[in-house]
Short mmCIF file of C-alpha atoms in Angstrom, two decimals:
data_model
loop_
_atom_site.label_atom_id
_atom_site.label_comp_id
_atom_site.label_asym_id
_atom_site.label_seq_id
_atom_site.Cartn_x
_atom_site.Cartn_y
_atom_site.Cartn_z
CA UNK K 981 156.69 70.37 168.10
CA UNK K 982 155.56 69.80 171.76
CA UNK K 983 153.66 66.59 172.90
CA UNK K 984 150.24 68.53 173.19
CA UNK K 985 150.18 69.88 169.81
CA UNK K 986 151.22 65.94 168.26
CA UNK K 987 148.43 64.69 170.03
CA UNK K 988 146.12 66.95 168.40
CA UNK K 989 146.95 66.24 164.75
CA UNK K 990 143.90 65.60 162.67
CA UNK K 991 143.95 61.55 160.83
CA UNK K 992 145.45 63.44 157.32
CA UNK K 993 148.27 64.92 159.16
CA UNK K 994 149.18 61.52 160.90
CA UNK K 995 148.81 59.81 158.06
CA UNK K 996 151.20 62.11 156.28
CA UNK K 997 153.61 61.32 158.96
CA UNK K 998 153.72 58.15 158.39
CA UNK K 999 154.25 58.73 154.74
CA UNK K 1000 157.19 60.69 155.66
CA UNK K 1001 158.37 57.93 157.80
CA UNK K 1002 158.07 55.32 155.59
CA UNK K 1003 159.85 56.99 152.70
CA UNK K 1004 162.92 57.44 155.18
CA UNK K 1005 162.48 54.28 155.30
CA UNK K 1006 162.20 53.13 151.88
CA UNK K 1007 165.34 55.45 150.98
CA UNK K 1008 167.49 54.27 153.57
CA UNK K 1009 166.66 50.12 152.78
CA UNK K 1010 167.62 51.13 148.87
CA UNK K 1011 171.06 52.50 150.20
CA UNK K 1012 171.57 49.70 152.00
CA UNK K 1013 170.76 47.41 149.04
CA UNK K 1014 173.38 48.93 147.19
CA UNK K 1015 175.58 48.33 150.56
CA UNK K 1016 174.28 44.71 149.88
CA UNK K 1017 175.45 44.54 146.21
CA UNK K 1018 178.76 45.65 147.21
CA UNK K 1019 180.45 42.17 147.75
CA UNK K 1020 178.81 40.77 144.51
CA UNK K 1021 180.76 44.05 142.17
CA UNK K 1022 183.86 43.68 144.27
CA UNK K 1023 184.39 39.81 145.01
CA UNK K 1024 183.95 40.02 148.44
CA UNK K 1025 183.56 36.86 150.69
CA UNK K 1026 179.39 36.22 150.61
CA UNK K 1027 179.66 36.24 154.27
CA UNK K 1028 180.64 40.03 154.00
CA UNK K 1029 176.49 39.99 152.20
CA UNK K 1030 175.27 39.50 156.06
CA UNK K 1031 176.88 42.48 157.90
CA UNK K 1032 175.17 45.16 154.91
CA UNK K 1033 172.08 42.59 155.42
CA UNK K 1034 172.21 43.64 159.17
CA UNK K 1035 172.49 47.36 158.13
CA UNK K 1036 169.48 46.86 155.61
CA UNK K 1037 167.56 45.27 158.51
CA UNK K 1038 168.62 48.03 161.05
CA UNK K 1039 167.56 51.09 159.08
CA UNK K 1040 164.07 50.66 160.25
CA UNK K 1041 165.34 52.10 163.68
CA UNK K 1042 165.87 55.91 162.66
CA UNK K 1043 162.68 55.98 160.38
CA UNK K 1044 161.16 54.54 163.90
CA UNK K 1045 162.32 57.10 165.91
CA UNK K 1046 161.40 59.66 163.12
CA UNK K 1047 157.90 58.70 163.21
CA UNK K 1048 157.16 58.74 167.22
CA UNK K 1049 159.26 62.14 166.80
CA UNK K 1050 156.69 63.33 164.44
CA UNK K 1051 153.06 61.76 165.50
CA UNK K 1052 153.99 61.42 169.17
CA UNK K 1053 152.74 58.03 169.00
CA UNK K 1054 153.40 55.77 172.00
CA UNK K 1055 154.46 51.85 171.45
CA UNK K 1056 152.18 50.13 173.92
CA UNK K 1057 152.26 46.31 174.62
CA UNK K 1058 155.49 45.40 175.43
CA UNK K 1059 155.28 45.25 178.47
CA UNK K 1060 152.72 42.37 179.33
CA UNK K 1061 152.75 39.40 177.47
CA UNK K 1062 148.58 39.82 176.82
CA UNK K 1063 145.86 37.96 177.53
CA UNK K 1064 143.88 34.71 175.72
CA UNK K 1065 147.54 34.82 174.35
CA UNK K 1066 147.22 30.80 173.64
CA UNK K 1067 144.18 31.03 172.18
CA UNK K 1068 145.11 33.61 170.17
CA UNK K 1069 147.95 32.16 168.24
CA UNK K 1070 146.32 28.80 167.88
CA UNK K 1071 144.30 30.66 165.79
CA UNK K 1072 147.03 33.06 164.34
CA UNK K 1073 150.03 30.69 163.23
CA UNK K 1074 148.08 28.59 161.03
CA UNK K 1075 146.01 32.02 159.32
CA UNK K 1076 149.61 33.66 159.05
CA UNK K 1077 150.74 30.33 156.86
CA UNK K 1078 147.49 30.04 155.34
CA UNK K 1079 148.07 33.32 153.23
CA UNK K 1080 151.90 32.66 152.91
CA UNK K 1081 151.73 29.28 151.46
CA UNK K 1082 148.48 30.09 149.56
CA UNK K 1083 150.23 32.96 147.46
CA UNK K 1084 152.95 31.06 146.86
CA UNK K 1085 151.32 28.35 145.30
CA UNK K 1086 149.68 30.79 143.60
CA UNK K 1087 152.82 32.41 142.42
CA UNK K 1088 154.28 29.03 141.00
CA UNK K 1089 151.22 27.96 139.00
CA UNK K 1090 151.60 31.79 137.60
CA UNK K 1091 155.08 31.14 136.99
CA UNK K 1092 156.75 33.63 139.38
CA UNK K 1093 158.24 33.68 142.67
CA UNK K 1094 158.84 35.44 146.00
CA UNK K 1095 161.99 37.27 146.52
CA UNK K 1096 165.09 35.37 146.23
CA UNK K 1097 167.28 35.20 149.58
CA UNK K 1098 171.30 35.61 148.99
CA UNK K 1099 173.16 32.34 149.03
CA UNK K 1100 174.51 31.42 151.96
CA UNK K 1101 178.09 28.88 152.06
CA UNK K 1102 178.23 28.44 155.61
CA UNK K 1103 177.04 27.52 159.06
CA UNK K 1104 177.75 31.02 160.11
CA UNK K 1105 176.16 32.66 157.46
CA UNK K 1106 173.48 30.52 157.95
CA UNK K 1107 173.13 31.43 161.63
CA UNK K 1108 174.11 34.85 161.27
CA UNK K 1109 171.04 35.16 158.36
CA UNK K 1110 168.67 33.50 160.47
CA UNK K 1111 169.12 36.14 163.14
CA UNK K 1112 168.72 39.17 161.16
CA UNK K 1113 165.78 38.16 158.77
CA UNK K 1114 164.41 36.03 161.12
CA UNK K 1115 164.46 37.49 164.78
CA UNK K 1116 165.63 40.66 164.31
CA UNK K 1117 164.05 42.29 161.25
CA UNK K 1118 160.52 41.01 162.62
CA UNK K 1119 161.35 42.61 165.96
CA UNK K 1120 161.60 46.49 163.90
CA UNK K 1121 159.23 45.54 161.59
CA UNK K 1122 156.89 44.94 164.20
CA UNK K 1123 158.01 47.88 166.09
CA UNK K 1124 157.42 50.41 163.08
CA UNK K 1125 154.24 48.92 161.35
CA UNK K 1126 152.22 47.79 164.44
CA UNK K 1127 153.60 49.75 167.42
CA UNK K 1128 153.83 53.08 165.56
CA UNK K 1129 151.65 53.08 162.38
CA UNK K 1130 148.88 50.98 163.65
CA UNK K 1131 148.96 52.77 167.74
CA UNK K 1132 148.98 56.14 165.79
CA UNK K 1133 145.87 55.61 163.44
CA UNK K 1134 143.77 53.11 166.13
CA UNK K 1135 141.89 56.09 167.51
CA UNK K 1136 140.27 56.49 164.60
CA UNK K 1137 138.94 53.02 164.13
CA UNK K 1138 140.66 49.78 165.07
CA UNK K 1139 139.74 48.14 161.54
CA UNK K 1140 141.52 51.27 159.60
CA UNK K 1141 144.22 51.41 161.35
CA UNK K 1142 144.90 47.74 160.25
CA UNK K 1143 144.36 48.23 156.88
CA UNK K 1144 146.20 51.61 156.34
CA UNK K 1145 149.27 50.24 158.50
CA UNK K 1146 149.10 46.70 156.41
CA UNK K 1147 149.18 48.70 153.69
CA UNK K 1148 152.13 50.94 154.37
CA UNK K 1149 153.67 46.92 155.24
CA UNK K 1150 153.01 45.87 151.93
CA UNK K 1151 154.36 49.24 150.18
CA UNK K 1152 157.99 48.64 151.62
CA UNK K 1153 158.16 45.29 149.55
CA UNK K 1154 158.03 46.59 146.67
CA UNK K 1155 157.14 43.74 144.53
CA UNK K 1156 153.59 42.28 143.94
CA UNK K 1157 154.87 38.48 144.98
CA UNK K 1158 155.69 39.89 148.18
CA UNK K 1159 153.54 42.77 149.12
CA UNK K 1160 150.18 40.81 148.35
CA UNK K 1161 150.47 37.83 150.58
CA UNK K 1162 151.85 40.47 153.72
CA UNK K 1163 148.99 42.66 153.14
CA UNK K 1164 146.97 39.61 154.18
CA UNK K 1165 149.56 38.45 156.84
CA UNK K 1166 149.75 42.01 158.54
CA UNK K 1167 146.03 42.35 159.29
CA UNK K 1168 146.78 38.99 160.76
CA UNK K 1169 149.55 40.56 163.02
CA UNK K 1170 147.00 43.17 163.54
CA UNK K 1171 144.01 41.19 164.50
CA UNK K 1172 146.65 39.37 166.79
CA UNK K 1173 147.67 43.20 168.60
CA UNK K 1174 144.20 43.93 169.22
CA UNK K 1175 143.44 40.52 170.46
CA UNK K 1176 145.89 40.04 172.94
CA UNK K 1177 146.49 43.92 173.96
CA UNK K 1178 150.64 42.53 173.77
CA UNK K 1179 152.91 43.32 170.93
CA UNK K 1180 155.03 40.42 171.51
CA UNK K 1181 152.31 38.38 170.13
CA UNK K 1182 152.56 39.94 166.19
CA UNK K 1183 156.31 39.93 167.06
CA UNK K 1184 156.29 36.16 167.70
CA UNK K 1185 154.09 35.04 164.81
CA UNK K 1186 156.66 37.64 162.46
CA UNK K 1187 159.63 35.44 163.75
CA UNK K 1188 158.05 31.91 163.14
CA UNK K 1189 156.87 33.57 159.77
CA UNK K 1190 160.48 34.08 158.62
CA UNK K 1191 162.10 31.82 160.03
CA UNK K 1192 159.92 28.92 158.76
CA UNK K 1193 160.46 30.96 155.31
CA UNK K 1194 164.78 30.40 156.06
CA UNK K 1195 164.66 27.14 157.56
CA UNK K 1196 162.16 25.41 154.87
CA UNK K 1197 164.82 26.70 151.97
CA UNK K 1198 167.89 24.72 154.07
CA UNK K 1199 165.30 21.56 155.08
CA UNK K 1200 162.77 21.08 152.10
CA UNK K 1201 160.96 18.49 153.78
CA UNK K 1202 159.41 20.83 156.68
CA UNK K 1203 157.22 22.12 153.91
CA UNK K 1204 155.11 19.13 154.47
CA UNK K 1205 154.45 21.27 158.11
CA UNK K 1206 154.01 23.68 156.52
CA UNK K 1207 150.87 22.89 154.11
CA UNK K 1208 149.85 21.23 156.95
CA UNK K 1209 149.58 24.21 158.96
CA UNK K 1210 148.15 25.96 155.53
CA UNK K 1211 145.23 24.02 155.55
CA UNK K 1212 144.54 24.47 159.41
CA UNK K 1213 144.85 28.14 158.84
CA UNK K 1214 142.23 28.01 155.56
CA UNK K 1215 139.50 25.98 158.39
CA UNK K 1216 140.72 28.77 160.87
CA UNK K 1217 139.88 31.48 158.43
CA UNK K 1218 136.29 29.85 157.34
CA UNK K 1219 135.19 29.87 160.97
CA UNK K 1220 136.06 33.36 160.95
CA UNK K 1221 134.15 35.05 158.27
CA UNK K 1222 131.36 36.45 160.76
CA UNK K 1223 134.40 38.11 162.36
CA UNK K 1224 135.37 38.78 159.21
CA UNK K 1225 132.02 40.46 158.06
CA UNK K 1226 131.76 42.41 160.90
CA UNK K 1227 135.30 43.90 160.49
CA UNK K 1228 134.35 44.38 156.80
CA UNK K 1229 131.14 46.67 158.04
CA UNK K 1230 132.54 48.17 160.88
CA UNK K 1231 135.49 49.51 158.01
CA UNK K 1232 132.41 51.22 155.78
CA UNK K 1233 131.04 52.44 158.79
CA UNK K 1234 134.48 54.56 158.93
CA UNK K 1235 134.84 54.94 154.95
CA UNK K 1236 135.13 58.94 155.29
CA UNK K 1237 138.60 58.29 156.93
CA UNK K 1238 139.73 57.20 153.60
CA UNK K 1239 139.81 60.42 152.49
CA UNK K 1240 142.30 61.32 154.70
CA UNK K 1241 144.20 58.43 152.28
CA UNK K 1242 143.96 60.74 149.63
CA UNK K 1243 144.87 64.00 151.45
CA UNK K 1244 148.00 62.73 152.35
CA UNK K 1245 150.00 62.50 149.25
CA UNK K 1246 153.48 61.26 150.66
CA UNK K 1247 151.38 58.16 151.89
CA UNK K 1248 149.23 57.32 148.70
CA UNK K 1249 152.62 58.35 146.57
CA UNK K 1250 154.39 55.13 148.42
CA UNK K 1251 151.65 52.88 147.15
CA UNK K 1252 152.46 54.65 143.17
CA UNK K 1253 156.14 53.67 143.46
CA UNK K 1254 154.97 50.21 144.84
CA UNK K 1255 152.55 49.69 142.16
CA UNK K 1256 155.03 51.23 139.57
CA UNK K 1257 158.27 49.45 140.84
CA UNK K 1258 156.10 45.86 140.68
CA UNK K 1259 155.39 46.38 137.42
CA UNK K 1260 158.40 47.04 135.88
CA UNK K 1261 159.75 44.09 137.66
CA UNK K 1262 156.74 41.45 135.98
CA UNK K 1263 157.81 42.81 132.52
CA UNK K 1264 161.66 42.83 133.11
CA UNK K 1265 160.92 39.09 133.69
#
């Protein structure tokens, strides 16, 4: 498939793509899980738990390349680092912890939890973890769900785009306690993109994300930043609901592209097995 004939793909065919892409995706994190298991069945040292952590982290890359391959989609914004950058993630940080914080609260009163991290004996797990959740991973994360699904879909409107590629964020979760609270945090990321016209902006506010998440498990008391920063982001988002609104409207001014949703069944069929796979784990509980 040439260049001119990607570009020309309708919003159901892209959208398909990136259904394709993210079930490459999907697959190749769930053999890489199993990678991840490996030293748990054998007896392995734990520290063997963060080389198949890098691998789980690093198969992002080939459903990457698979879905510029397909869509033709170019990353932009990594070259500049943006403009009203400052302003920007004064605004950002504390909206990103705002929803991260909030559902976890949330999740505790419930009585259920986020994703458990594997445990970790020493420094150089420790460091060798914090790299690969917390620098790397955002870095491909950012890569797939903002430069590829969110460039691919913007031409269509700016406001769907978010919300289809925030979905397709959640959906690789896989679990309610997770997916909900990125869903949220991605249109952040996205909102961020736009903003700033750099992609080094959602990648920075990934990597304090996860990090914070690592370094608040090893240092309890830096959750007291943390709902600090929670409450800024909850004043942050207030002052924001015109924006808000007007994304809301400018979104049912382009409802008809949701269709496309629906036309693209390897997309929408992500979403079942999220939905599904979330389920089973509330009542395996």
């Amino acid at each position: 498939m040439n260049h001119d004939n990607r570009q020309s793909l309708n919003c159901t065919q892209r959208i398909q793509r990136i259904g394709i892409s993210l079930w490459v995706y999907l697959i190749l994190q769930v053999a890489a899980g199993f990678l991840t298991s490996l030293p748990l069945i054998f007896g392995w040292p734990v520290s063997s738990t963060t080389v198949f952590m890098a691998a789980a982290v690093l198969c992002g890359l080939p459903a990457l390349a698979l879905g510029l391959v397909l869509t033709g989609t170019r990353i932009t914004g990594l070259s500049t680092p943006g403009h009203r950058t400052l302003p920007t993630l004064l605004r950002a940080v504390p909206m990103t912890f705002f929803w991260s914080i909030g559902f976890s609260l949330l999740w505790s009163l419930l009585g259920t939890s986020s994703q458990e991290l594997p445990p970790v004996f020493s420094m150089a797990d420790k460091i060798g973890m914090f790299f690969i959740i917390g620098v790397i991973g955002p870095v491909i994360e950012e890569l797939f769900f903002r430069g590829f699904a969110y460039n691919c879909l913007k031409r269509y409107s700016p406001v769907f785009a978010a919300v289809i590629s925030s979905l397709a964020f959640s959906f690789l979760h896989m679990n309610f306690t997770q997916g909900i609270p990125v869903f949220f945090m991605a249109l952040v990321f996205c909102w961020a993109y736009e903003q700033t016209g750099s992609l080094w902006v959602p990648i920075l506010l990934h990597v304090i994300n996860n990090s914070m998440a690592l370094l608040v498990g090893w240092f309890p008391l830096l959750i007291i930043l943390l709902l600090v920063l929670a409450v800024l982001g909850l004043v942050v988002t207030i002052l924001m609901v015109p924006a808000i609104r007007e994304a809301w409207h400018q979104l049912m001014e382009k409802r008809a592209l949701f269709r496309c949703v629906w036309k693209a069944p390897l997309f929408w069929l992500v979403g079942v097995a999220f939905v599904g796979f979330s389920l089973y784990m509330v009542v395996a509980r």
